[in-house]
Amino acid sequence: MYVAPMPDPTTARRAAPGRIVRSAEPPNYELDLARLTTLLTPTDQFYVRCHGTVPDAAADWRLDVGGLVTRPLTLDLAALRALPQAECIATLECAGNRRTLQRPVPGGVQWQEGAVSTARWGGPRLADVLARAGLRPEALHIRLAGADRCASEGGDLAFARSVPRTLAEQDGALLALTMNGVPLPPLHGAPVRLVVPTRYGMDSVKWLRAITAAAEPEPGAFQTADYRLWYGDGGPGDELGPLRVASVIAMPRAGAPLRAGTVRIAGAAWTGTGTIASVEVSTDGGARWRSAHLLGAAVPGAWRLWESEWDARPGEHTLVARACDTAGNRQPDALPPNRKGYANNFVVPVTVGVGPA
């Protein structure tokens, strides 16, 4: 198991109540996990991932839909709002979440555990837009390009990803216009972003400007030279795939002053394969486990809150949580390090000190 380092005071500055700064420009902010108490993360606490400067994408915004389609489209916001609207509750997690807990620590944004949040998203289904454009049979991949310019291994590039057609046509994939019931804010991709439940956040492209149907996946750097799993230096790397099953202890946080007696341990668990089936908690570093109480109904693509009561005795204790999903996937105790620090879903112990009652 990995031991979380103490936050670096030079980087762990507060962006606002509920957020922790990992970089100021471009803005990359974590959710302060001590605030994780509700299913939906307040918009001003939701984690922020930006690869470059936030663009002014709302000016003269249009969405071009083309490539292997029978009816190319150019849509404005009024056209998107005129389509049938849908909602989904989805948890987004940066693929590099927990990067600083890997050993050795790779480069990139120095996330700890807070690059994950959940919101209610609203807008037309991507499938409806693709159906209106008329996908040709050979269109097996959907390329999604944002308005942001980003530094990458390939130079200064527009951010673009592609997802398989089958994923783009699922009901939950939305062209999000709203977030938690209000218009999408600029930091989260206004005026339109894609939201793809069950996938890591890089597939939910922000500041969306173009959708292109293609026979092959996106050839650019953000598909082929980044956001892939490398356990060595060679080869093309592996696809990240769906969100790996994970859990986090939101309270108590490491170092929080505790008193002997009944202590509530609480947090969230999420997965991209099925839904959360169980969460187990240990208060002795993983020697013994007991089931936590799952809160609310299971929602595919959204985290599930959980809690457990602990009769805390004075001394130092190591708390651990691990989740299992309905597909039978369980959080591992440890993982081999990968070059970019992606998809690290290993369990993370929280050490606390308990004083007298």
GROMACS .gro file of C-alpha atoms in nm:
model
  357
    1MET     CA    1   0.000   0.000   0.000
    2TYR     CA    2   0.108   0.359  -0.061
    3VAL     CA    3   0.138   0.625   0.206
    4ALA     CA    4   0.009   0.966   0.101
    5PRO     CA    5   0.267   1.244   0.136
    6MET     CA    6   0.179   1.561   0.322
    7PRO     CA    7   0.068   1.841   0.086
    8ASP     CA    8   0.344   2.072  -0.033
    9PRO     CA    9   0.251   2.416   0.108
   10THR     CA   10   0.399   2.587  -0.200
   11THR     CA   11   0.150   2.416  -0.431
   12ALA     CA   12  -0.145   2.328  -0.209
   13ARG     CA   13  -0.291   2.679  -0.210
   14ARG     CA   14  -0.664   2.736  -0.190
   15ALA     CA   15  -0.832   2.842  -0.514
   16ALA     CA   16  -1.156   2.899  -0.325
   17PRO     CA   17  -1.324   2.725  -0.033
   18GLY     CA   18  -1.342   2.360  -0.138
   19ARG     CA   19  -1.061   2.363  -0.396
   20ILE     CA   20  -0.683   2.314  -0.378
   21VAL     CA   21  -0.453   2.468  -0.641
   22ARG     CA   22  -0.212   2.234  -0.818
   23SER     CA   23  -0.123   2.490  -1.085
   24ALA     CA   24  -0.250   2.845  -1.130
   25GLU     CA   25  -0.190   2.875  -1.506
   26PRO     CA   26  -0.321   2.672  -1.665
   27PRO     CA   27  -0.578   2.631  -1.385
   28ASN     CA   28  -0.570   2.286  -1.230
   29TYR     CA   29  -0.762   2.254  -0.903
   30GLU     CA   30  -0.849   1.959  -0.682
   31LEU     CA   31  -1.165   1.905  -0.484
   32ASP     CA   32  -1.086   1.946  -0.114
   33LEU     CA   33  -1.197   1.601  -0.004
   34ALA     CA   34  -1.285   1.728   0.342
   35ARG     CA   35  -1.586   1.890   0.163
   36LEU     CA   36  -1.704   1.563   0.006
   37THR     CA   37  -2.037   1.521   0.184
   38THR     CA   38  -2.300   1.513  -0.093
   39LEU     CA   39  -2.366   1.315  -0.410
   40LEU     CA   40  -2.331   1.625  -0.628
   41THR     CA   41  -2.016   1.831  -0.596
   42PRO     CA   42  -2.095   2.206  -0.583
   43THR     CA   43  -1.984   2.361  -0.910
   44ASP     CA   44  -1.738   2.599  -0.742
   45GLN     CA   45  -1.570   2.299  -0.571
   46PHE     CA   46  -1.562   2.062  -0.871
   47TYR     CA   47  -1.208   1.973  -0.976
   48VAL     CA   48  -1.067   2.162  -1.276
   49ARG     CA   49  -0.834   2.019  -1.540
   50CYS     CA   50  -0.702   2.250  -1.813
   51HIS     CA   51  -0.423   2.163  -2.055
   52GLY     CA   52  -0.378   2.524  -2.165
   53THR     CA   53  -0.516   2.873  -2.120
   54VAL     CA   54  -0.895   2.880  -2.084
   55PRO     CA   55  -1.024   2.994  -2.426
   56ASP     CA   56  -1.300   3.245  -2.488
   57ALA     CA   57  -1.496   2.978  -2.669
   58ALA     CA   58  -1.838   3.144  -2.636
   59ALA     CA   59  -1.760   3.420  -2.888
   60ASP     CA   60  -1.931   3.333  -3.220
   61TRP     CA   61  -1.956   2.969  -3.109
   62ARG     CA   62  -2.052   2.709  -3.366
   63LEU     CA   63  -2.028   2.330  -3.366
   64ASP     CA   64  -1.923   2.167  -3.693
   65VAL     CA   65  -2.027   1.803  -3.744
   66GLY     CA   66  -1.863   1.637  -4.044
   67GLY     CA   67  -1.640   1.361  -4.173
   68LEU     CA   68  -1.804   1.030  -4.263
   69VAL     CA   69  -2.161   1.160  -4.244
   70THR     CA   70  -2.433   1.201  -4.507
   71ARG     CA   71  -2.549   1.546  -4.385
   72PRO     CA   72  -2.272   1.773  -4.249
   73LEU     CA   73  -2.404   2.015  -3.989
   74THR     CA   74  -2.314   2.349  -3.838
   75LEU     CA   75  -2.506   2.403  -3.516
   76ASP     CA   76  -2.537   2.706  -3.291
   77LEU     CA   77  -2.652   2.708  -2.930
   78ALA     CA   78  -3.014   2.769  -3.029
   79ALA     CA   79  -3.006   2.456  -3.245
   80LEU     CA   80  -2.864   2.248  -2.960
   81ARG     CA   81  -3.125   2.381  -2.718
   82ALA     CA   82  -3.401   2.293  -2.967
   83LEU     CA   83  -3.302   1.925  -2.958
   84PRO     CA   84  -3.452   1.691  -2.695
   85GLN     CA   85  -3.270   1.754  -2.367
   86ALA     CA   86  -3.146   1.485  -2.131
   87GLU     CA   87  -2.970   1.472  -1.795
   88CYS     CA   88  -2.721   1.240  -1.634
   89ILE     CA   89  -2.534   1.228  -1.305
   90ALA     CA   90  -2.173   1.145  -1.386
   91THR     CA   91  -1.847   1.126  -1.195
   92LEU     CA   92  -1.546   1.262  -1.381
   93GLU     CA   93  -1.195   1.168  -1.273
   94CYS     CA   94  -0.869   1.288  -1.423
   95ALA     CA   95  -0.667   0.992  -1.546
   96GLY     CA   96  -0.370   1.129  -1.348
   97ASN     CA   97  -0.553   1.137  -1.015
   98ARG     CA   98  -0.325   1.004  -0.736
   99ARG     CA   99  -0.017   1.058  -0.954
  100THR     CA  100   0.187   1.184  -0.657
  101LEU     CA  101   0.109   0.865  -0.465
  102GLN     CA  102   0.286   0.650  -0.725
  103ARG     CA  103   0.650   0.559  -0.668
  104PRO     CA  104   0.847   0.692  -0.843
  105VAL     CA  105   0.640   1.009  -0.885
  106PRO     CA  106   0.603   1.094  -1.257
  107GLY     CA  107   0.580   1.440  -1.409
  108GLY     CA  108   0.252   1.610  -1.496
  109VAL     CA  109   0.002   1.789  -1.274
  110GLN     CA  110   0.084   1.681  -0.920
  111TRP     CA  111  -0.257   1.548  -0.822
  112GLN     CA  112  -0.318   1.381  -0.491
  113GLU     CA  113  -0.664   1.224  -0.448
  114GLY     CA  114  -0.898   1.512  -0.530
  115ALA     CA  115  -0.905   1.517  -0.912
  116VAL     CA  116  -1.251   1.359  -0.907
  117SER     CA  117  -1.600   1.508  -0.868
  118THR     CA  118  -1.964   1.442  -0.957
  119ALA     CA  119  -2.225   1.669  -1.117
  120ARG     CA  120  -2.564   1.662  -1.285
  121TRP     CA  121  -2.511   1.740  -1.652
  122GLY     CA  122  -2.778   1.849  -1.900
  123GLY     CA  123  -2.797   1.887  -2.278
  124PRO     CA  124  -2.878   1.700  -2.597
  125ARG     CA  125  -2.754   1.346  -2.647
  126LEU     CA  126  -2.450   1.309  -2.868
  127ALA     CA  127  -2.632   1.017  -3.032
  128ASP     CA  128  -2.913   1.250  -3.145
  129VAL     CA  129  -2.668   1.491  -3.309
  130LEU     CA  130  -2.488   1.202  -3.482
  131ALA     CA  131  -2.820   1.060  -3.601
  132ARG     CA  132  -2.916   1.398  -3.747
  133ALA     CA  133  -2.585   1.408  -3.935
  134GLY     CA  134  -2.630   1.050  -4.055
  135LEU     CA  135  -2.326   0.837  -3.974
  136ARG     CA  136  -2.197   0.628  -4.260
  137PRO     CA  137  -2.138   0.256  -4.189
  138GLU     CA  138  -1.758   0.293  -4.201
  139ALA     CA  139  -1.763   0.566  -3.932
  140LEU     CA  140  -1.633   0.368  -3.636
  141HIS     CA  141  -1.475   0.651  -3.435
  142ILE     CA  142  -1.596   0.996  -3.334
  143ARG     CA  143  -1.329   1.269  -3.315
  144LEU     CA  144  -1.396   1.554  -3.071
  145ALA     CA  145  -1.194   1.876  -3.089
  146GLY     CA  146  -1.193   2.159  -2.837
  147ALA     CA  147  -1.110   2.527  -2.875
  148ASP     CA  148  -0.814   2.515  -2.634
  149ARG     CA  149  -0.450   2.520  -2.743
  150CYS     CA  150  -0.232   2.294  -2.533
  151ALA     CA  151   0.133   2.216  -2.478
  152SER     CA  152   0.206   1.848  -2.541
  153GLU     CA  153   0.484   1.617  -2.650
  154GLY     CA  154   0.383   1.705  -3.006
  155GLY     CA  155   0.406   2.083  -2.956
  156ASP     CA  156   0.133   2.346  -2.924
  157LEU     CA  157  -0.180   2.164  -3.039
  158ALA     CA  158  -0.557   2.186  -3.026
  159PHE     CA  159  -0.691   1.934  -2.777
  160ALA     CA  160  -0.864   1.647  -2.956
  161ARG     CA  161  -0.969   1.295  -2.862
  162SER     CA  162  -1.179   1.027  -3.024
  163VAL     CA  163  -1.412   0.769  -2.877
  164PRO     CA  164  -1.550   0.457  -3.041
  165ARG     CA  165  -1.884   0.499  -3.215
  166THR     CA  166  -2.048   0.253  -2.976
  167LEU     CA  167  -1.949   0.473  -2.682
  168ALA     CA  168  -2.060   0.795  -2.854
  169GLU     CA  169  -2.403   0.647  -2.921
  170GLN     CA  170  -2.472   0.539  -2.563
  171ASP     CA  171  -2.757   0.725  -2.391
  172GLY     CA  172  -2.541   0.888  -2.125
  173ALA     CA  173  -2.305   1.071  -2.364
  174LEU     CA  174  -2.423   1.433  -2.365
  175LEU     CA  175  -2.330   1.763  -2.521
  176ALA     CA  176  -2.352   1.934  -2.184
  177LEU     CA  177  -2.494   2.286  -2.175
  178THR     CA  178  -2.564   2.287  -1.802
  179MET     CA  179  -2.390   2.170  -1.487
  180ASN     CA  180  -2.584   2.124  -1.164
  181GLY     CA  181  -2.880   2.305  -1.318
  182VAL     CA  182  -2.703   2.624  -1.432
  183PRO     CA  183  -2.521   2.716  -1.756
  184LEU     CA  184  -2.184   2.551  -1.790
  185PRO     CA  185  -1.907   2.777  -1.649
  186PRO     CA  186  -1.600   2.866  -1.862
  187LEU     CA  187  -1.364   2.659  -1.643
  188HIS     CA  188  -1.572   2.351  -1.720
  189GLY     CA  189  -1.595   2.400  -2.095
  190ALA     CA  190  -1.860   2.663  -2.170
  191PRO     CA  191  -2.054   2.691  -2.381
  192VAL     CA  192  -2.055   2.316  -2.461
  193ARG     CA  193  -1.855   2.018  -2.346
  194LEU     CA  194  -1.890   1.650  -2.403
  195VAL     CA  195  -1.968   1.432  -2.101
  196VAL     CA  196  -1.899   1.059  -2.135
  197PRO     CA  197  -1.998   0.872  -1.816
  198THR     CA  198  -1.779   0.579  -1.705
  199ARG     CA  199  -1.468   0.714  -1.882
  200TYR     CA  200  -1.172   0.916  -1.760
  201GLY     CA  201  -1.211   1.291  -1.785
  202MET     CA  202  -0.995   1.348  -2.095
  203ASP     CA  203  -1.271   1.193  -2.309
  204SER     CA  204  -1.520   1.456  -2.188
  205VAL     CA  205  -1.371   1.720  -2.418
  206LYS     CA  206  -1.429   2.080  -2.309
  207TRP     CA  207  -1.499   2.390  -2.525
  208LEU     CA  208  -1.622   2.156  -2.798
  209ARG     CA  209  -1.600   2.301  -3.151
  210ALA     CA  210  -1.593   2.008  -3.393
  211ILE     CA  211  -1.722   1.651  -3.416
  212THR     CA  212  -1.576   1.442  -3.698
  213ALA     CA  213  -1.680   1.088  -3.785
  214ALA     CA  214  -1.383   0.878  -3.899
  215ALA     CA  215  -1.285   0.522  -3.984
  216GLU     CA  216  -0.980   0.530  -3.755
  217PRO     CA  217  -0.909   0.674  -3.408
  218GLU     CA  218  -0.778   1.030  -3.368
  219PRO     CA  219  -0.409   1.027  -3.479
  220GLY     CA  220  -0.299   1.328  -3.269
  221ALA     CA  221  -0.073   1.345  -2.967
  222PHE     CA  222  -0.349   1.345  -2.705
  223GLN     CA  223  -0.463   1.005  -2.835
  224THR     CA  224  -0.133   0.839  -2.926
  225ALA     CA  225   0.144   1.005  -2.722
  226ASP     CA  226  -0.054   1.089  -2.409
  227TYR     CA  227  -0.332   0.931  -2.205
  228ARG     CA  228  -0.203   0.579  -2.254
  229LEU     CA  229  -0.057   0.327  -2.012
  230TRP     CA  230   0.312   0.254  -2.047
  231TYR     CA  231   0.482   0.021  -1.801
  232GLY     CA  232   0.808   0.061  -1.993
  233ASP     CA  233   0.956   0.298  -2.248
  234GLY     CA  234   0.870   0.113  -2.568
  235GLY     CA  235   0.560   0.013  -2.761
  236PRO     CA  236   0.238   0.201  -2.832
  237GLY     CA  237   0.105   0.178  -2.478
  238ASP     CA  238  -0.235   0.048  -2.372
  239GLU     CA  239  -0.576   0.213  -2.378
  240LEU     CA  240  -0.685   0.344  -2.039
  241GLY     CA  241  -1.034   0.203  -2.079
  242PRO     CA  242  -1.319   0.273  -1.835
  243LEU     CA  243  -1.278   0.418  -1.488
  244ARG     CA  244  -1.117   0.165  -1.258
  245VAL     CA  245  -1.298   0.084  -0.938
  246ALA     CA  246  -1.175   0.314  -0.660
  247SER     CA  247  -1.269   0.461  -0.325
  248VAL     CA  248  -1.153   0.749  -0.112
  249ILE     CA  249  -1.176   0.824   0.261
  250ALA     CA  250  -1.305   1.181   0.279
  251MET     CA  251  -1.330   1.193   0.658
  252PRO     CA  252  -1.140   1.181   0.876
  253ARG     CA  253  -0.850   1.326   0.682
  254ALA     CA  254  -0.492   1.237   0.772
  255GLY     CA  255  -0.377   1.430   1.075
  256ALA     CA  256  -0.727   1.538   1.181
  257PRO     CA  257  -0.756   1.561   1.563
  258LEU     CA  258  -0.984   1.284   1.689
  259ARG     CA  259  -1.118   1.191   2.030
  260ALA     CA  260  -1.180   0.840   2.159
  261GLY     CA  261  -1.535   0.719   2.108
  262THR     CA  262  -1.760   0.684   1.807
  263VAL     CA  263  -1.598   0.823   1.491
  264ARG     CA  264  -1.768   0.839   1.152
  265ILE     CA  265  -1.555   0.723   0.860
  266ALA     CA  266  -1.704   0.832   0.528
  267GLY     CA  267  -1.619   0.873   0.164
  268ALA     CA  268  -1.712   0.783  -0.191
  269ALA     CA  269  -1.649   0.496  -0.432
  270TRP     CA  270  -1.682   0.486  -0.811
  271THR     CA  271  -1.631   0.263  -1.112
  272GLY     CA  272  -1.673   0.260  -1.488
  273THR     CA  273  -1.773  -0.106  -1.499
  274GLY     CA  274  -2.116  -0.169  -1.349
  275THR     CA  275  -2.192   0.000  -1.018
  276ILE     CA  276  -2.042  -0.010  -0.670
  277ALA     CA  277  -2.145  -0.335  -0.498
  278SER     CA  278  -1.960  -0.298  -0.167
  279VAL     CA  279  -1.708  -0.095   0.030
  280GLU     CA  280  -1.502  -0.245   0.309
  281VAL     CA  281  -1.321  -0.049   0.579
  282SER     CA  282  -1.026  -0.144   0.797
  283THR     CA  283  -0.907   0.053   1.101
  284ASP     CA  284  -0.591  -0.153   1.156
  285GLY     CA  285  -0.406  -0.112   0.829
  286GLY     CA  286  -0.585  -0.391   0.644
  287ALA     CA  287  -0.557  -0.675   0.896
  288ARG     CA  288  -0.935  -0.691   0.950
  289TRP     CA  289  -1.221  -0.561   0.737
  290ARG     CA  290  -1.587  -0.484   0.783
  291SER     CA  291  -1.859  -0.373   0.544
  292ALA     CA  292  -1.944  -0.005   0.517
  293HIS     CA  293  -2.299   0.121   0.469
  294LEU     CA  294  -2.369   0.234   0.112
  295LEU     CA  295  -2.578   0.551   0.086
  296GLY     CA  296  -2.840   0.616  -0.179
  297ALA     CA  297  -2.917   0.415  -0.489
  298ALA     CA  298  -2.653   0.288  -0.729
  299VAL     CA  299  -2.629   0.509  -1.041
  300PRO     CA  300  -2.415   0.378  -1.330
  301GLY     CA  301  -2.134   0.624  -1.400
  302ALA     CA  302  -2.171   0.808  -1.067
  303TRP     CA  303  -1.990   0.762  -0.739
  304ARG     CA  304  -2.167   0.621  -0.438
  305LEU     CA  305  -2.123   0.765  -0.091
  306TRP     CA  306  -2.057   0.533   0.202
  307GLU     CA  307  -2.006   0.551   0.579
  308SER     CA  308  -1.897   0.337   0.871
  309GLU     CA  309  -1.891   0.389   1.248
  310TRP     CA  310  -1.573   0.315   1.440
  311ASP     CA  311  -1.523   0.280   1.815
  312ALA     CA  312  -1.192   0.465   1.820
  313ARG     CA  313  -0.941   0.401   2.099
  314PRO     CA  314  -0.647   0.630   2.186
  315GLY     CA  315  -0.336   0.583   1.974
  316GLU     CA  316  -0.228   0.593   1.611
  317HIS     CA  317  -0.443   0.405   1.362
  318THR     CA  318  -0.429   0.338   0.987
  319LEU     CA  319  -0.764   0.355   0.809
  320VAL     CA  320  -0.813   0.188   0.472
  321ALA     CA  321  -1.113   0.156   0.238
  322ARG     CA  322  -1.153  -0.067  -0.065
  323ALA     CA  323  -1.440  -0.100  -0.311
  324CYS     CA  324  -1.577  -0.378  -0.530
  325ASP     CA  325  -1.812  -0.332  -0.825
  326THR     CA  326  -2.088  -0.544  -0.978
  327ALA     CA  327  -1.849  -0.662  -1.252
  328GLY     CA  328  -1.635  -0.825  -0.982
  329ASN     CA  329  -1.350  -0.572  -0.994
  330ARG     CA  330  -1.186  -0.494  -0.659
  331GLN     CA  331  -0.941  -0.220  -0.568
  332PRO     CA  332  -0.587  -0.356  -0.549
  333ASP     CA  333  -0.352  -0.301  -0.257
  334ALA     CA  334  -0.080  -0.191  -0.501
  335LEU     CA  335  -0.005  -0.153  -0.873
  336PRO     CA  336   0.314  -0.149  -1.080
  337PRO     CA  337   0.416   0.209  -1.160
  338ASN     CA  338   0.340   0.342  -1.506
  339ARG     CA  339   0.529   0.614  -1.689
  340LYS     CA  340   0.258   0.883  -1.675
  341GLY     CA  341   0.098   0.798  -1.342
  342TYR     CA  342  -0.243   0.711  -1.488
  343ALA     CA  343  -0.534   0.501  -1.357
  344ASN     CA  344  -0.387   0.458  -1.008
  345ASN     CA  345  -0.678   0.302  -0.819
  346PHE     CA  346  -0.478   0.133  -0.541
  347VAL     CA  347  -0.605   0.171  -0.184
  348VAL     CA  348  -0.466   0.470   0.005
  349PRO     CA  349  -0.422   0.444   0.384
  350VAL     CA  350  -0.509   0.736   0.609
  351THR     CA  351  -0.316   0.757   0.937
  352VAL     CA  352  -0.489   0.932   1.225
  353GLY     CA  353  -0.411   0.994   1.589
  354VAL     CA  354  -0.683   0.946   1.851
  355GLY     CA  355  -0.658   1.131   2.181
  356PRO     CA  356  -0.845   1.072   2.507
  357ALA     CA  357  -1.222   1.118   2.512
   0.00000   0.00000   0.00000
